[in-house]
Short mmCIF file of C-alpha atoms in Angstrom, two decimals:
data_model
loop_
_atom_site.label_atom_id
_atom_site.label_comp_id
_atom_site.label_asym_id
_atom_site.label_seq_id
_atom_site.Cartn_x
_atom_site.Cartn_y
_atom_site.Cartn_z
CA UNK S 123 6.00 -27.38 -4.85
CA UNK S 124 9.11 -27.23 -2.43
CA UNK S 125 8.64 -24.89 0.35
CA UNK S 126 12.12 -23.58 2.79
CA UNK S 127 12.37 -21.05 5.09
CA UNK S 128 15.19 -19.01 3.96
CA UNK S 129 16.48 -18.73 0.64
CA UNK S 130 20.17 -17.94 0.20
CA UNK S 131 20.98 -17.24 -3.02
CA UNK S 132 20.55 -14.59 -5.94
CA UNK S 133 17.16 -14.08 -7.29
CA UNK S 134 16.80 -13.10 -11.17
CA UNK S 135 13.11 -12.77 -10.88
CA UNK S 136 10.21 -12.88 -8.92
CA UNK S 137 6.43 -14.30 -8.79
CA UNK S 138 4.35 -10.75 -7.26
CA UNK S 139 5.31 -7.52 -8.18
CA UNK S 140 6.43 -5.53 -4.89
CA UNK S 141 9.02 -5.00 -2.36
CA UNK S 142 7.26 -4.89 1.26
CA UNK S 143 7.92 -4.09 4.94
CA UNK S 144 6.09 -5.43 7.87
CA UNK S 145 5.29 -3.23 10.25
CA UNK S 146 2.80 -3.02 13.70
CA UNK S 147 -0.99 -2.50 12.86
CA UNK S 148 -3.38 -1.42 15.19
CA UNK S 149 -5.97 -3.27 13.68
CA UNK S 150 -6.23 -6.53 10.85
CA UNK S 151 -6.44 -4.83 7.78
CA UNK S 152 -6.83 -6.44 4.53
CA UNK S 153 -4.94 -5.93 0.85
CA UNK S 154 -5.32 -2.94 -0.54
CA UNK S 155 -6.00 -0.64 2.70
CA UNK S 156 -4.55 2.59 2.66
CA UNK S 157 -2.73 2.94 5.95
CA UNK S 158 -0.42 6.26 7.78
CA UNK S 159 2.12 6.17 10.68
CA UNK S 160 -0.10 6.78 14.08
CA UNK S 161 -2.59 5.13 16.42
CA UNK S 162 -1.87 2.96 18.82
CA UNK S 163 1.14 0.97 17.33
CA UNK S 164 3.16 2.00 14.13
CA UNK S 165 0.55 2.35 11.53
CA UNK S 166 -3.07 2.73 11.31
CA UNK S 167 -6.24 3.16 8.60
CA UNK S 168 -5.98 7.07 6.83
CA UNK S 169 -8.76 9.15 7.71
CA UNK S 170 -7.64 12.44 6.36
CA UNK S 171 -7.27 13.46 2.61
CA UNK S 172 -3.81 14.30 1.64
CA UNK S 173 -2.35 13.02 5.18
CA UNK S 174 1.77 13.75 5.21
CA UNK S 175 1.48 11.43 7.50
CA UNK S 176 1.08 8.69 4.45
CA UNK S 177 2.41 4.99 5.22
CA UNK S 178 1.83 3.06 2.02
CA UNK S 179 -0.84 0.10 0.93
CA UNK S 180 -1.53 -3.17 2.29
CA UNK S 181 0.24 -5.77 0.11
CA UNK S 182 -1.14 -8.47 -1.01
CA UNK S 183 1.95 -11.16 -2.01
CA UNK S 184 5.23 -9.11 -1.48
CA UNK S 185 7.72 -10.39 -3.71
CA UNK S 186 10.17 -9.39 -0.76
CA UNK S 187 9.04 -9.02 2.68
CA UNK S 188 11.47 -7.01 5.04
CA UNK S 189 11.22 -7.38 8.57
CA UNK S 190 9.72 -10.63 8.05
CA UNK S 191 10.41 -12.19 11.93
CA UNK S 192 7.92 -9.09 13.16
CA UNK S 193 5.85 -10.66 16.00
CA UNK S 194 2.56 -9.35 16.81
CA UNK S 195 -0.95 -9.83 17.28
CA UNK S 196 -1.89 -7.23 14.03
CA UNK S 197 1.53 -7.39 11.87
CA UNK S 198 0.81 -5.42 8.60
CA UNK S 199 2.76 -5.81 5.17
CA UNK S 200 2.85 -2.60 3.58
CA UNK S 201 4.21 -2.03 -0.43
CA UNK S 202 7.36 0.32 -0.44
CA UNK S 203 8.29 -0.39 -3.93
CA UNK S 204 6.37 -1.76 -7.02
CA UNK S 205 3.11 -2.65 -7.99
CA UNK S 206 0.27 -3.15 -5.74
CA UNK S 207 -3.36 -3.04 -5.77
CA UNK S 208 -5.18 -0.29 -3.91
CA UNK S 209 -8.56 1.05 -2.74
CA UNK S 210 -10.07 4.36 -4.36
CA UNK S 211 -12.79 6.30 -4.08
CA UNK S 212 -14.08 8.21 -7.11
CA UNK S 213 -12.52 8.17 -11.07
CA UNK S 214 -8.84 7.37 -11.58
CA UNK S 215 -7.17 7.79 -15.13
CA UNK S 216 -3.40 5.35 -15.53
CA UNK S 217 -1.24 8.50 -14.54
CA UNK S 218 -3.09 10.31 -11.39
CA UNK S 219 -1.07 10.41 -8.48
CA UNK S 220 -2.65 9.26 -5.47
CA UNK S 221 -2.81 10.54 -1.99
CA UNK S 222 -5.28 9.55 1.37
CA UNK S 223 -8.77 9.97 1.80
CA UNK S 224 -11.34 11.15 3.96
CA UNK S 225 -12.85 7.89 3.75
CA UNK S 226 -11.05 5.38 6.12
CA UNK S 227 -8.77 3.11 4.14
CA UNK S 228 -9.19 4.67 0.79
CA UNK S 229 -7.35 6.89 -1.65
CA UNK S 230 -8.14 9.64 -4.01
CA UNK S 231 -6.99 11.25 -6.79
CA UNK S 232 -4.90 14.33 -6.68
CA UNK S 233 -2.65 15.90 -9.18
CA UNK S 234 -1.56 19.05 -7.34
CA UNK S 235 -0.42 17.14 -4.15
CA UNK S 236 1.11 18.79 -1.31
CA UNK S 237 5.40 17.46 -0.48
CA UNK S 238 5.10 14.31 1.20
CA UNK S 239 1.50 13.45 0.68
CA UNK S 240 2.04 10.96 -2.38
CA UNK S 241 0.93 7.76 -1.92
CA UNK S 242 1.41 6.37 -5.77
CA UNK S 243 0.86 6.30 -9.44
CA UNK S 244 -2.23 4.57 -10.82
CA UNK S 245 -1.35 2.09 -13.70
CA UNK S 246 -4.72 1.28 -14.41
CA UNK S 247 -8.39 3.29 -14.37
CA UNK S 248 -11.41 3.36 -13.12
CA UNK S 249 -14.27 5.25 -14.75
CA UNK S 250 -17.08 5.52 -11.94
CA UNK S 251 -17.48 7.30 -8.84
CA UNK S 252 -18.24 4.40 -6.40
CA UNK S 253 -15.48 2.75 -4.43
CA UNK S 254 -12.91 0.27 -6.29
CA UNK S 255 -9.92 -0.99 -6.61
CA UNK S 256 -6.85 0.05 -9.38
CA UNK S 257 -3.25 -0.97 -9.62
CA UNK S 258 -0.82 1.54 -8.39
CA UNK S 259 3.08 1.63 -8.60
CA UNK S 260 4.20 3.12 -5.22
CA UNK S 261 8.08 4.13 -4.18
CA UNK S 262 9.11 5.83 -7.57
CA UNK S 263 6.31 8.39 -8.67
#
């Protein structure tokens, strides 16, 4: 496997499935974490259900990382566009639109949201109330 620091060149297709943007953290959080613009830097863990104040999800391999010479101690990928996995608290059906929980890091199903509170679309379920993980396409819901 050859490794270089900057492509140039046209990509026709990619290994991960979503377009990311680094951004400050105010904490390390891992993939999957449901973040919102506050705290003490840019973003920070969701606390409140339906937050407008929604950032995105943690990435886990960005296909495309923006903002990719960010320096910082807690420097945070976070999906704008695609697929990416994310954590959820209760039963999600491929379809429910997802917005922040109550429970730090974690989002919930709602199908009523409020403008501006939409944090994705869930392309895969989960049929138990307990926390998990699901698949969610964010950007274009």
């Amino acid at each position: 496997t050859l490794k270089f620091g900057t492509f140039h060149g046209t990509a026709t297709a990619a290994q991960y499935a979503d377009l990311a943007e680094n951004y400050q953290g105010d904490d390390i959080y891992e993939a999957g974490t449901v973040l919102v613009f506050g705290g003490s830097e840019e973003v920070t863990i969701t606390n409140a259900k339906g937050d407008r104040r929604v950032a995105g999800i943690v990435s886990t391999n960005p296909a495309h990382l923006m903002n990719a010479d960010l320096q910082g101690d807690n420097v945070v990928a976070l999906g704008l566009q695609g697929r990416v996995p994310c954590k959820v608290i209760g039963r999600v059906e491929k379809g429910d639109l997802l917005v922040t929980s109550a429970i730090a890091g974690y989002a919930i199903v709602d199908n009523d949201p409020k403008i501006g509170t939409v944090l994705g679309k869930a392309v895969s379920s989960k049929d138990t109330d307990d926390r998990g993980t699901v698949e969610v396409v964010v950007g274009r819901v």
